[in-house]
Short mmCIF file of C-alpha atoms in Angstrom, two decimals:
data_model
loop_
_atom_site.label_atom_id
_atom_site.label_comp_id
_atom_site.label_asym_id
_atom_site.label_seq_id
_atom_site.Cartn_x
_atom_site.Cartn_y
_atom_site.Cartn_z
CA SER E 7 154.48 -20.35 29.70
CA GLY E 8 151.86 -23.03 30.05
CA PRO E 9 149.66 -24.78 32.56
CA GLY E 10 151.70 -25.13 35.74
CA GLY E 11 152.72 -28.30 37.44
CA ASP E 12 153.59 -28.08 41.10
CA GLY E 13 157.05 -27.09 42.10
CA ASP E 14 158.63 -27.42 38.69
CA GLY E 15 158.79 -23.66 38.13
CA ALA E 16 156.32 -23.74 35.24
CA LEU E 17 154.31 -20.55 34.82
CA ARG E 18 150.66 -20.48 35.74
CA PRO E 19 147.98 -18.71 33.72
CA LEU E 20 147.17 -15.10 34.53
CA TYR E 21 144.12 -14.99 36.78
CA MET E 22 141.37 -12.85 35.30
CA ASP E 23 138.38 -14.68 36.79
CA VAL E 24 137.86 -12.87 40.11
CA GLN E 25 134.08 -13.19 39.94
CA ALA E 26 134.52 -16.96 40.26
CA THR E 27 136.80 -16.63 43.26
CA THR E 28 139.62 -14.48 44.62
CA PRO E 29 142.98 -15.32 46.14
CA LEU E 30 143.42 -14.83 49.87
CA ASP E 31 144.76 -11.40 50.72
CA PRO E 32 147.98 -12.05 52.65
CA ARG E 33 146.71 -9.91 55.50
CA VAL E 34 143.69 -12.19 55.75
CA LEU E 35 145.88 -15.29 55.89
CA ASP E 36 147.97 -13.69 58.63
CA SER E 37 144.89 -13.04 60.72
CA MET E 38 143.70 -16.64 60.33
CA LEU E 39 146.93 -18.48 61.14
CA PRO E 40 146.83 -18.37 64.95
CA TYR E 41 143.38 -19.95 64.85
CA LEU E 42 144.59 -22.71 62.58
CA LEU E 43 147.52 -23.43 64.86
CA ALA E 44 147.63 -22.91 68.62
CA HIS E 45 144.33 -21.10 69.17
CA TYR E 46 142.06 -23.94 68.10
CA GLY E 47 139.33 -23.64 70.71
CA ASN E 48 135.64 -23.96 69.99
CA PRO E 49 134.10 -20.50 70.35
CA HIS E 50 131.10 -22.00 72.13
CA SER E 51 133.19 -23.59 74.90
CA ARG E 52 132.30 -21.48 77.89
CA THR E 53 134.55 -22.99 80.49
CA HIS E 54 138.14 -22.40 79.44
CA ALA E 55 140.53 -19.97 77.83
CA TYR E 56 140.58 -21.84 74.52
CA GLY E 57 136.89 -21.16 74.15
CA TRP E 58 137.02 -17.60 75.43
CA GLU E 59 139.81 -16.49 73.11
CA SER E 60 138.11 -18.19 70.17
CA GLU E 61 134.83 -16.51 71.00
CA ALA E 62 136.53 -13.14 71.30
CA ALA E 63 138.05 -13.62 67.84
CA VAL E 64 134.69 -14.51 66.34
CA GLU E 65 133.05 -11.49 67.92
CA ARG E 66 135.82 -9.24 66.64
CA ALA E 67 135.27 -10.63 63.17
CA ARG E 68 131.53 -10.12 63.48
CA ARG E 69 132.10 -6.46 64.26
CA GLN E 70 134.38 -6.12 61.25
CA VAL E 71 131.72 -7.54 58.94
CA ALA E 72 129.06 -5.31 60.50
CA ASP E 73 131.22 -2.19 60.17
CA LEU E 74 131.65 -2.73 56.45
CA ILE E 75 127.92 -2.58 55.82
CA GLY E 76 126.76 -0.15 58.52
CA ALA E 77 125.09 -2.81 60.60
CA ASP E 78 125.16 -3.84 64.23
CA SER E 79 127.19 -6.90 65.29
CA LYS E 80 124.06 -8.58 66.57
CA GLU E 81 122.69 -8.55 63.04
CA ILE E 82 125.50 -10.64 61.51
CA ILE E 83 125.19 -14.42 61.38
CA PHE E 84 128.09 -16.52 60.08
CA THR E 85 127.24 -19.13 57.46
CA SER E 86 129.09 -21.46 55.10
CA GLY E 87 128.82 -18.98 52.28
CA ALA E 88 126.47 -16.81 50.25
CA THR E 89 124.61 -19.83 48.90
CA GLU E 90 123.60 -20.81 52.40
CA SER E 91 122.81 -17.18 53.25
CA ASN E 92 120.59 -16.88 50.17
CA ASN E 93 118.80 -20.11 51.05
CA MET E 94 118.25 -18.87 54.61
CA ALA E 95 116.96 -15.49 53.53
CA ILE E 96 114.54 -16.73 50.91
CA LYS E 97 113.29 -19.97 52.39
CA GLY E 98 113.61 -18.79 55.98
CA VAL E 99 111.62 -15.59 55.59
CA ALA E 100 108.99 -17.06 53.27
CA ARG E 101 108.36 -20.01 55.54
CA PHE E 102 108.19 -17.93 58.72
CA TYR E 103 105.47 -15.69 57.34
CA LYS E 104 103.69 -18.36 55.32
CA SER E 105 100.45 -18.31 57.26
CA ARG E 106 99.68 -14.82 55.93
CA LYS E 107 102.10 -14.28 53.06
CA LYS E 108 102.66 -16.56 50.11
CA HIS E 109 104.32 -14.40 47.46
CA VAL E 110 107.96 -13.62 46.70
CA ILE E 111 109.45 -11.34 44.06
CA THR E 112 112.87 -11.79 42.50
CA THR E 113 114.60 -11.24 39.14
CA GLN E 114 115.56 -13.49 36.24
CA THR E 115 119.24 -12.66 36.54
CA GLU E 116 119.79 -13.77 40.14
CA HIS E 117 122.40 -16.31 41.07
CA LYS E 118 121.30 -19.93 40.68
CA CYS E 119 121.01 -20.45 44.44
CA VAL E 120 118.42 -17.69 44.65
CA LEU E 121 116.47 -18.96 41.65
CA ASP E 122 116.61 -22.52 42.86
CA SER E 123 115.51 -21.54 46.37
CA CYS E 124 112.53 -19.79 44.80
CA ARG E 125 111.74 -22.83 42.70
CA SER E 126 111.85 -24.92 45.82
CA LEU E 127 109.40 -22.51 47.48
CA GLU E 128 107.07 -22.87 44.50
CA SER E 129 106.94 -26.59 45.08
CA GLU E 130 105.89 -25.80 48.66
CA GLY E 131 102.94 -23.79 47.40
CA PHE E 132 104.38 -20.28 47.31
CA ARG E 133 104.00 -18.02 44.30
CA VAL E 134 107.09 -16.37 42.86
CA THR E 135 107.35 -13.51 40.38
CA TYR E 136 110.59 -13.55 38.37
CA LEU E 137 110.94 -9.98 37.12
CA PRO E 138 112.48 -9.59 33.69
CA VAL E 139 115.34 -7.14 33.17
CA LYS E 140 115.82 -4.49 30.52
CA LYS E 141 118.38 -4.86 27.76
CA ASN E 142 120.91 -3.15 29.99
CA GLY E 143 120.43 -5.73 32.73
CA LEU E 144 118.64 -3.45 35.18
CA ILE E 145 115.15 -4.07 36.50
CA ASP E 146 112.34 -1.70 35.65
CA LEU E 147 111.22 -0.10 38.92
CA LYS E 148 107.69 0.36 37.59
CA GLU E 149 107.47 -3.36 36.90
CA LEU E 150 108.68 -4.05 40.41
CA GLU E 151 105.98 -1.80 41.87
CA ALA E 152 103.35 -3.47 39.75
CA ALA E 153 104.47 -6.92 40.89
CA PHE E 154 103.63 -6.41 44.56
CA GLN E 155 100.66 -8.32 45.85
CA PRO E 156 98.87 -7.99 49.21
CA ASP E 157 100.61 -11.15 50.42
CA THR E 158 104.18 -10.45 49.26
CA SER E 159 106.64 -11.26 52.03
CA LEU E 160 110.01 -10.71 50.33
CA VAL E 161 111.78 -9.06 47.44
CA SER E 162 115.20 -10.44 46.49
CA VAL E 163 117.42 -8.51 44.05
CA MET E 164 121.19 -8.87 43.85
CA THR E 165 123.33 -5.77 44.23
CA VAL E 166 125.98 -6.52 41.59
CA ASN E 167 125.55 -9.26 39.00
CA ASN E 168 128.32 -11.85 38.89
CA GLU E 169 128.17 -12.43 35.12
CA ILE E 170 127.77 -8.97 33.63
CA GLY E 171 128.64 -6.68 36.54
CA VAL E 172 125.53 -4.49 36.47
CA LYS E 173 124.50 -2.65 39.63
CA GLN E 174 120.80 -2.76 40.43
CA PRO E 175 119.17 0.43 41.82
CA VAL E 176 119.30 -0.91 45.36
CA HIS E 177 118.56 2.47 46.97
CA ASP E 178 115.30 2.80 45.04
CA ILE E 179 114.31 -0.81 45.56
CA GLY E 180 114.84 -0.45 49.31
CA GLU E 181 112.69 2.66 49.35
CA ILE E 182 109.88 0.94 47.45
CA CYS E 183 109.95 -2.10 49.70
CA ARG E 184 110.08 -0.10 52.92
CA THR E 185 107.04 1.93 51.86
CA ARG E 186 105.11 -1.26 51.27
CA LYS E 187 106.47 -2.92 54.40
CA VAL E 188 107.90 -5.83 52.43
CA PHE E 189 111.31 -7.22 53.36
CA PHE E 190 114.15 -6.52 50.95
CA HIS E 191 116.92 -9.08 50.58
CA THR E 192 119.96 -8.51 48.43
CA ASP E 193 122.69 -10.95 47.44
CA ALA E 194 125.66 -8.65 47.87
CA ALA E 195 128.38 -11.27 47.35
CA GLN E 196 129.95 -9.39 44.42
CA ALA E 197 129.33 -5.94 45.88
CA ILE E 198 130.54 -5.64 49.44
CA GLY E 199 134.05 -4.46 49.94
CA LYS E 200 134.04 -3.21 46.36
CA ILE E 201 131.38 -0.52 46.40
CA PRO E 202 129.96 1.23 49.47
CA VAL E 203 126.97 -0.64 50.82
CA ASP E 204 125.03 0.61 53.82
CA VAL E 205 122.06 -1.37 55.06
CA ASN E 206 120.36 1.67 56.54
CA ASP E 207 120.98 4.00 53.65
CA MET E 208 119.69 1.39 51.25
CA LYS E 209 116.91 0.12 53.51
CA ILE E 210 118.13 -3.44 53.23
CA ASP E 211 116.58 -6.02 55.55
CA LEU E 212 118.65 -9.08 54.65
CA MET E 213 121.97 -9.37 52.89
CA SER E 214 124.14 -12.28 51.76
CA ILE E 215 127.90 -12.05 52.01
CA SER E 216 130.56 -14.35 50.57
CA GLY E 217 134.08 -14.73 51.91
CA HIS E 218 135.85 -15.94 48.83
CA LYS E 219 134.67 -13.11 46.59
CA ILE E 220 136.45 -10.49 48.71
CA TYR E 221 139.90 -12.03 49.14
CA GLY E 222 138.72 -14.01 52.15
CA PRO E 223 138.64 -17.76 52.71
CA LYS E 224 136.35 -20.19 50.94
CA GLY E 225 133.67 -21.97 52.93
CA VAL E 226 132.46 -18.99 54.93
CA GLY E 227 130.01 -16.19 54.44
CA ALA E 228 127.48 -14.28 56.45
CA ILE E 229 123.91 -13.14 56.42
CA TYR E 230 122.79 -9.77 57.69
CA VAL E 231 119.38 -9.97 59.37
CA ARG E 232 117.87 -6.65 60.41
CA ARG E 233 116.72 -6.30 63.99
CA ARG E 234 114.90 -2.99 63.79
CA PRO E 235 112.30 -3.50 62.44
CA ARG E 236 112.83 -7.14 63.25
CA VAL E 237 113.07 -9.67 60.46
CA ARG E 238 112.10 -13.15 61.53
CA LEU E 239 113.18 -16.25 59.72
CA GLU E 240 112.79 -19.96 60.09
CA PRO E 241 116.24 -21.52 60.49
CA LEU E 242 117.36 -24.04 57.89
CA GLN E 243 119.84 -25.74 60.12
CA SER E 244 118.75 -27.10 63.49
CA GLY E 245 121.06 -27.87 66.38
CA GLY E 246 122.59 -26.27 69.45
CA GLY E 247 121.12 -22.83 68.84
CA GLN E 248 124.33 -21.02 67.85
CA GLU E 249 124.14 -17.70 66.00
CA ARG E 250 120.98 -16.58 67.81
CA GLY E 251 119.28 -19.85 66.96
CA LEU E 252 119.25 -18.89 63.30
CA ARG E 253 122.17 -21.06 62.25
CA SER E 254 123.23 -23.87 64.50
CA GLY E 255 126.67 -25.39 64.21
CA THR E 256 130.09 -24.55 65.53
CA VAL E 257 131.24 -21.28 64.06
CA PRO E 258 134.55 -22.04 62.30
CA THR E 259 136.76 -19.54 64.05
CA PRO E 260 139.62 -19.38 61.52
CA LEU E 261 137.16 -18.87 58.67
CA ALA E 262 135.11 -16.29 60.53
CA VAL E 263 138.29 -14.44 61.48
CA GLY E 264 139.31 -14.55 57.83
CA LEU E 265 135.99 -13.14 56.69
CA GLY E 266 136.21 -10.36 59.28
CA ALA E 267 139.74 -9.50 58.23
CA ALA E 268 138.74 -9.54 54.56
CA CYS E 269 135.97 -7.06 55.34
CA ALA E 270 138.28 -4.80 57.35
CA VAL E 271 140.92 -4.83 54.61
CA ALA E 272 138.28 -4.19 51.98
CA GLN E 273 136.95 -1.23 53.88
CA GLN E 274 140.45 0.22 53.96
CA GLU E 275 141.24 -0.51 50.33
CA MET E 276 137.87 0.11 48.76
CA GLU E 277 138.48 3.58 47.41
CA TYR E 278 141.97 2.87 46.11
CA ASP E 279 140.95 -0.48 44.62
CA HIS E 280 137.93 1.00 42.91
CA LYS E 281 139.95 3.75 41.31
CA ARG E 282 142.69 1.42 40.11
CA ILE E 283 140.29 -1.24 38.89
CA SER E 284 138.22 1.36 37.03
CA GLN E 285 141.33 2.56 35.22
CA LEU E 286 142.40 -0.96 34.29
CA ALA E 287 138.90 -1.82 33.12
CA GLU E 288 138.73 1.28 30.98
CA ARG E 289 142.10 0.38 29.52
CA LEU E 290 141.01 -3.15 28.68
CA VAL E 291 137.71 -2.19 27.10
CA THR E 292 139.06 0.77 25.16
CA LYS E 293 142.00 -1.15 23.75
CA ILE E 294 139.95 -4.14 22.69
CA MET E 295 137.11 -2.16 21.20
CA SER E 296 139.39 0.17 19.29
CA GLU E 297 141.29 -2.72 17.70
CA VAL E 298 138.55 -5.24 17.11
CA PRO E 299 135.23 -4.55 15.37
CA ASP E 300 131.92 -6.20 16.26
CA VAL E 301 132.43 -6.41 20.02
CA VAL E 302 129.44 -5.86 22.30
CA MET E 303 129.57 -5.08 26.01
CA ASN E 304 126.85 -6.94 27.84
CA GLY E 305 125.10 -4.93 30.53
CA ASP E 306 124.71 -1.25 31.22
CA ARG E 307 127.83 0.83 30.54
CA GLU E 308 127.24 3.15 33.46
CA HIS E 309 125.47 1.30 36.26
CA ARG E 310 128.08 -1.34 36.74
CA TYR E 311 130.93 -2.49 38.87
CA PRO E 312 134.00 -1.86 36.69
CA GLY E 313 135.87 -5.02 37.62
CA CYS E 314 133.42 -7.35 35.88
CA ILE E 315 133.45 -6.95 32.11
CA ASN E 316 131.43 -9.20 29.85
CA LEU E 317 132.13 -8.85 26.14
CA SER E 318 130.66 -10.69 23.18
CA PHE E 319 132.97 -11.11 20.19
CA ALA E 320 130.76 -11.67 17.16
CA TYR E 321 131.63 -14.64 14.93
CA VAL E 322 133.89 -16.17 17.56
CA GLU E 323 132.64 -18.89 19.88
CA GLY E 324 133.46 -18.35 23.53
CA GLU E 325 135.07 -21.63 24.41
CA SER E 326 137.33 -21.59 21.37
CA LEU E 327 138.57 -18.16 22.44
CA LEU E 328 139.20 -19.43 25.97
CA MET E 329 141.15 -22.33 24.50
CA ALA E 330 143.18 -19.92 22.41
CA LEU E 331 143.83 -17.70 25.43
CA LYS E 332 145.32 -20.59 27.29
CA ASP E 333 147.67 -18.42 29.33
CA VAL E 334 144.81 -16.46 30.87
CA ALA E 335 142.17 -17.80 33.25
CA LEU E 336 138.80 -16.51 32.10
CA SER E 337 135.24 -17.69 31.82
CA SER E 338 132.52 -17.61 29.19
CA GLY E 339 128.76 -17.51 28.89
CA SER E 340 128.97 -20.05 26.11
CA ALA E 341 127.06 -23.26 26.39
CA CYS E 342 130.15 -25.29 25.74
CA THR E 343 131.43 -24.35 29.15
CA SER E 344 128.33 -25.60 30.88
CA ALA E 345 127.05 -29.15 30.96
CA SER E 346 123.98 -28.36 28.84
CA LEU E 347 124.02 -26.82 25.39
CA GLU E 348 122.25 -23.71 26.62
CA PRO E 349 124.07 -20.43 26.87
CA SER E 350 124.04 -18.26 29.98
CA TYR E 351 120.54 -17.48 31.28
CA VAL E 352 121.70 -14.02 32.34
CA LEU E 353 122.66 -13.16 28.78
CA ARG E 354 119.40 -14.58 27.57
CA ALA E 355 117.51 -12.44 30.09
CA ILE E 356 119.12 -9.24 28.77
CA GLY E 357 118.02 -10.21 25.30
CA THR E 358 121.41 -11.08 23.85
CA ASP E 359 121.10 -12.86 20.52
CA GLU E 360 121.87 -16.51 20.97
CA ASP E 361 124.96 -16.53 18.80
CA LEU E 362 126.37 -13.54 20.70
CA ALA E 363 125.61 -15.30 23.96
CA HIS E 364 127.81 -18.14 22.76
CA SER E 365 130.49 -15.58 21.97
CA SER E 366 130.79 -13.98 25.38
CA ILE E 367 133.83 -13.80 27.62
CA ARG E 368 133.91 -12.45 31.17
CA PHE E 369 137.03 -10.54 32.23
CA GLY E 370 137.53 -10.06 35.96
CA ILE E 371 139.86 -7.36 37.27
CA GLY E 372 140.71 -7.41 40.96
CA ARG E 373 142.84 -6.00 43.72
CA PHE E 374 145.95 -7.81 42.55
CA THR E 375 145.52 -7.48 38.80
CA THR E 376 148.43 -5.62 37.24
CA GLU E 377 148.57 -3.39 34.20
CA GLU E 378 150.92 -5.86 32.52
CA GLU E 379 148.39 -8.65 33.00
CA VAL E 380 145.67 -6.53 31.44
CA ASP E 381 147.90 -5.56 28.51
CA TYR E 382 148.94 -9.17 27.87
CA THR E 383 145.32 -10.34 28.02
CA VAL E 384 144.22 -7.58 25.64
CA GLN E 385 147.00 -8.32 23.18
CA LYS E 386 146.33 -12.05 23.11
CA CYS E 387 142.61 -11.48 22.92
CA ILE E 388 142.92 -9.21 19.88
CA GLN E 389 145.33 -11.63 18.22
CA HIS E 390 143.17 -14.71 18.71
CA VAL E 391 139.85 -13.07 17.93
CA ARG E 392 141.30 -12.09 14.57
CA ARG E 393 142.62 -15.59 14.03
CA LEU E 394 139.40 -17.31 14.99
CA ARG E 395 137.40 -15.03 12.75
CA GLU E 396 139.50 -16.38 9.87
CA MET E 397 138.43 -19.86 10.77
CA PRO Z 517 152.01 -30.56 28.03
CA GLY Z 518 149.46 -33.21 28.94
CA ALA Z 519 145.85 -32.69 29.82
CA VAL Z 520 145.34 -31.45 33.38
CA GLY Z 521 141.92 -32.38 34.73
CA ASN Z 522 139.35 -30.78 32.43
CA ALA Z 523 141.86 -29.20 30.06
CA LEU Z 524 141.33 -29.95 26.39
CA PRO Z 525 143.10 -32.96 24.92
CA SER Z 526 146.32 -31.89 23.21
CA GLN Z 527 145.05 -33.25 19.88
CA VAL Z 528 142.21 -30.72 19.99
CA VAL Z 529 144.49 -27.80 20.81
CA ASP Z 530 146.85 -28.88 18.02
CA HIS Z 531 144.16 -28.39 15.37
CA TYR Z 532 143.70 -24.81 16.48
CA GLU Z 533 147.38 -23.98 16.82
CA ASN Z 534 148.33 -25.72 13.55
CA PRO Z 535 145.23 -25.48 11.43
CA ARG Z 536 144.95 -27.56 8.31
CA ASN Z 537 142.60 -26.80 5.43
CA VAL Z 538 140.98 -23.64 6.77
CA GLY Z 539 139.26 -21.74 4.01
CA SER Z 540 136.87 -21.98 1.10
CA LEU Z 541 136.52 -23.53 -2.31
CA ASP Z 542 134.44 -22.12 -5.13
CA ARG Z 543 130.95 -23.24 -4.26
CA ASN Z 544 129.75 -22.61 -7.78
CA ALA Z 545 132.20 -25.07 -9.31
CA LYS Z 546 130.48 -28.21 -10.48
CA ASN Z 547 132.88 -30.55 -8.78
CA VAL Z 548 132.71 -28.82 -5.39
CA GLY Z 549 130.24 -29.98 -2.77
CA THR Z 550 129.37 -27.69 0.15
CA GLY Z 551 127.84 -28.80 3.43
CA LEU Z 552 126.63 -26.25 5.99
CA VAL Z 553 125.39 -27.74 9.26
CA GLY Z 554 124.53 -26.60 12.74
CA ALA Z 555 123.07 -23.33 14.01
CA PRO Z 556 124.57 -20.24 15.63
CA ALA Z 557 121.91 -20.50 18.31
CA CYS Z 558 123.45 -23.80 19.38
CA GLY Z 559 126.94 -22.36 19.32
CA ASP Z 560 128.07 -24.69 16.53
CA VAL Z 561 128.18 -24.08 12.78
CA MET Z 562 130.41 -25.97 10.35
CA LYS Z 563 130.97 -25.41 6.65
CA LEU Z 564 132.81 -28.21 4.92
CA GLN Z 565 133.65 -28.24 1.23
CA VAL Z 566 135.09 -30.98 -0.96
CA GLU Z 567 136.57 -30.89 -4.45
CA VAL Z 568 136.10 -34.14 -6.33
CA ASP Z 569 138.01 -35.18 -9.47
CA GLU Z 570 136.58 -36.97 -12.52
CA ASN Z 571 137.30 -40.36 -10.91
CA GLY Z 572 135.11 -39.63 -7.92
CA ARG Z 573 138.08 -39.09 -5.62
CA ILE Z 574 138.23 -36.16 -3.20
CA VAL Z 575 141.31 -34.13 -4.03
CA ASP Z 576 140.81 -31.11 -1.80
CA ALA Z 577 138.77 -30.15 1.24
CA ARG Z 578 138.30 -26.99 3.28
CA PHE Z 579 136.45 -26.06 6.43
CA LYS Z 580 135.27 -23.05 8.41
CA THR Z 581 133.76 -23.39 11.85
CA PHE Z 582 132.04 -21.26 14.47
CA GLY Z 583 132.30 -23.40 17.58
CA CYS Z 584 134.36 -24.59 20.49
CA GLY Z 585 137.82 -26.11 20.26
CA SER Z 586 136.41 -29.61 19.87
CA ALA Z 587 134.15 -28.46 17.04
CA ILE Z 588 137.04 -26.80 15.24
CA ALA Z 589 139.20 -29.89 15.68
CA SER Z 590 136.43 -32.27 14.55
CA SER Z 591 135.79 -30.37 11.33
CA SER Z 592 139.52 -29.90 10.70
CA LEU Z 593 140.13 -33.62 11.12
CA ALA Z 594 137.20 -34.34 8.83
CA THR Z 595 138.85 -32.39 6.01
CA GLU Z 596 142.09 -34.29 6.59
CA TRP Z 597 140.37 -37.66 6.44
CA VAL Z 598 138.24 -37.10 3.36
CA LYS Z 599 141.19 -36.11 1.20
CA GLY Z 600 142.25 -38.96 -1.03
CA LYS Z 601 139.10 -40.97 -0.44
CA THR Z 602 136.38 -41.65 -2.93
CA VAL Z 603 132.96 -40.21 -2.27
CA ASP Z 604 131.66 -43.58 -1.12
CA GLU Z 605 134.64 -44.18 1.15
CA ALA Z 606 134.22 -40.73 2.71
CA LEU Z 607 130.57 -41.47 3.46
CA LYS Z 608 131.77 -44.28 5.72
CA ILE Z 609 133.56 -41.92 8.11
CA LYS Z 610 131.86 -42.21 11.48
CA ASN Z 611 131.65 -39.64 14.27
CA THR Z 612 132.90 -42.25 16.73
CA ASP Z 613 136.17 -42.50 14.80
CA ILE Z 614 136.60 -38.73 14.91
CA ALA Z 615 135.84 -38.62 18.64
CA LYS Z 616 138.27 -41.44 19.34
CA GLU Z 617 141.08 -39.84 17.34
CA LEU Z 618 140.66 -36.55 19.21
CA CYS Z 619 140.02 -38.15 22.63
CA LEU Z 620 136.83 -36.13 22.96
CA PRO Z 621 135.15 -36.34 26.36
CA PRO Z 622 131.48 -37.51 26.39
CA VAL Z 623 130.15 -33.95 26.69
CA LYS Z 624 131.83 -33.08 23.35
CA LEU Z 625 130.66 -36.05 21.30
CA HIS Z 626 128.05 -33.91 19.56
CA CYS Z 627 130.90 -31.97 17.90
CA SER Z 628 132.07 -35.12 16.14
CA MET Z 629 128.46 -35.89 15.12
CA LEU Z 630 128.21 -32.47 13.53
CA ALA Z 631 131.45 -33.09 11.62
CA GLU Z 632 130.07 -36.38 10.28
CA ASP Z 633 126.90 -34.52 9.24
CA ALA Z 634 129.03 -31.87 7.53
CA ILE Z 635 130.85 -34.51 5.46
CA LYS Z 636 127.58 -36.13 4.43
CA ALA Z 637 126.02 -32.77 3.59
CA ALA Z 638 128.99 -31.78 1.42
CA LEU Z 639 128.95 -35.08 -0.45
CA ALA Z 640 125.18 -34.97 -0.90
CA ASP Z 641 125.51 -31.50 -2.37
CA TYR Z 642 128.23 -32.73 -4.73
CA LYS Z 643 126.12 -35.66 -5.88
CA LEU Z 644 123.14 -33.43 -6.49
CA LYS Z 645 125.21 -31.17 -8.70
CA GLN Z 646 126.36 -34.14 -10.79
CA ASP Z 647 122.87 -35.36 -11.55
CA PRO Z 648 120.14 -32.78 -10.97
CA ASN Z 649 117.77 -34.76 -13.19
CA LYS Z 650 117.98 -37.74 -10.88
CA GLU Z 651 116.33 -35.80 -8.09
CA GLU Z 652 113.58 -34.66 -10.45
CA ALA Z 653 113.03 -38.24 -11.51
CA GLU Z 654 112.94 -39.45 -7.93
CA LYS Z 655 110.44 -36.77 -7.00
CA LYS Z 656 108.11 -37.84 -9.78
CA ALA Z 657 108.40 -41.51 -8.88
#
């Protein structure tokens, strides 16, 4: 097998990089097709059937997204993706309350769009606390409590980390924030549809959702904005006032429908997927660690989402291992895979030694990953780690 | 198979799949020079060793590398090129030649630089072993 050309029957690499993106679930594609073909109306067209049927589809999708997280339809705003949702949550909330509140709390392991939004706020005169994480990747709740200031407007902590898979104690964080009457935002892109998330249970005030992480289409996401108690935010995008004035722009019906369908399918499949993925993950980790010495799992063993496994193979550089595993699509925290020579900031934040950070590989197991794919990946991984250690 | 988009050049992959000169020479031997360059913190460490005969010609070379595919290929190629050359000829090997031979993209040029450094370090070590008094004399001067 080798890298595939189109239409020449060549085999494509096994896909083990679901944290980067996921394939469309066929049921999602099915739901989208009518809106890519005959039902092409603009959902904001009030005066004809094209508009009405498009609007109905968008509203159906909105309900599906809301159902997955225990929210009300009115609290779901469609966006272009979790990056936009994160920008809206952080910049939007901070700016709305800026006359009285100038402080934001987040963590060092957030996604770049959260960190960069915070940096942008700092240049506007806000203060931001970037909480460190413990060696296991989780935040220290005592440090969070100590970080609050009288003018804190927002706390932003992601639910599941995209690099190492750790699950933050969202329940506890929500409780702490609610007691102090500070809004709690969570980037749940890697969490929803995979683990149960309920905005009321977890006292979440804002949440970012990504379509293409849950077998939905790329280019769409959503933001949950709580209405009781009401969260206000300054819109980033001005225009015709769509999405309750919070996010102007024509809602892309086929994409919204796809996101809704992805959420509905995920809700159905969550339990089964979780069980299967946990078994496959256990299989992968156990096999590798029993055959190969000097392998470290990055991130807490227990408080994690099983489908995201980040391993450091001592004495083997990440990119060379990816090159050796050319039949498997994976990613690495090594610097060589980024444009700079710095290794992953998430691994640095959990205190990984620099050489181990360069030796990390992320394995993603998803809804469509088979046992054979896991076994092949494990076998090749063991083989090439041994070989590279000789070099 | 050719390179697709950002895939590694086939020359680079070849050095991993068909490695030449992986291993070690006896670093205590008088006619063996050892160069160790780079740092694990940067994700790149190369050890390059040369064995030089009594005529000043490199008769054997070995490498070991912790690094990406391009780093492995650069150091592997370096061992291939130094073999058969005299010490002075080997010192003329430039990183740009290594990068060109392997079709390294701009972001990987530092790998070829490190390989050039490894060659120079190995040869400097060899020279030092031949004439330890010279360094003493130079220090006093």
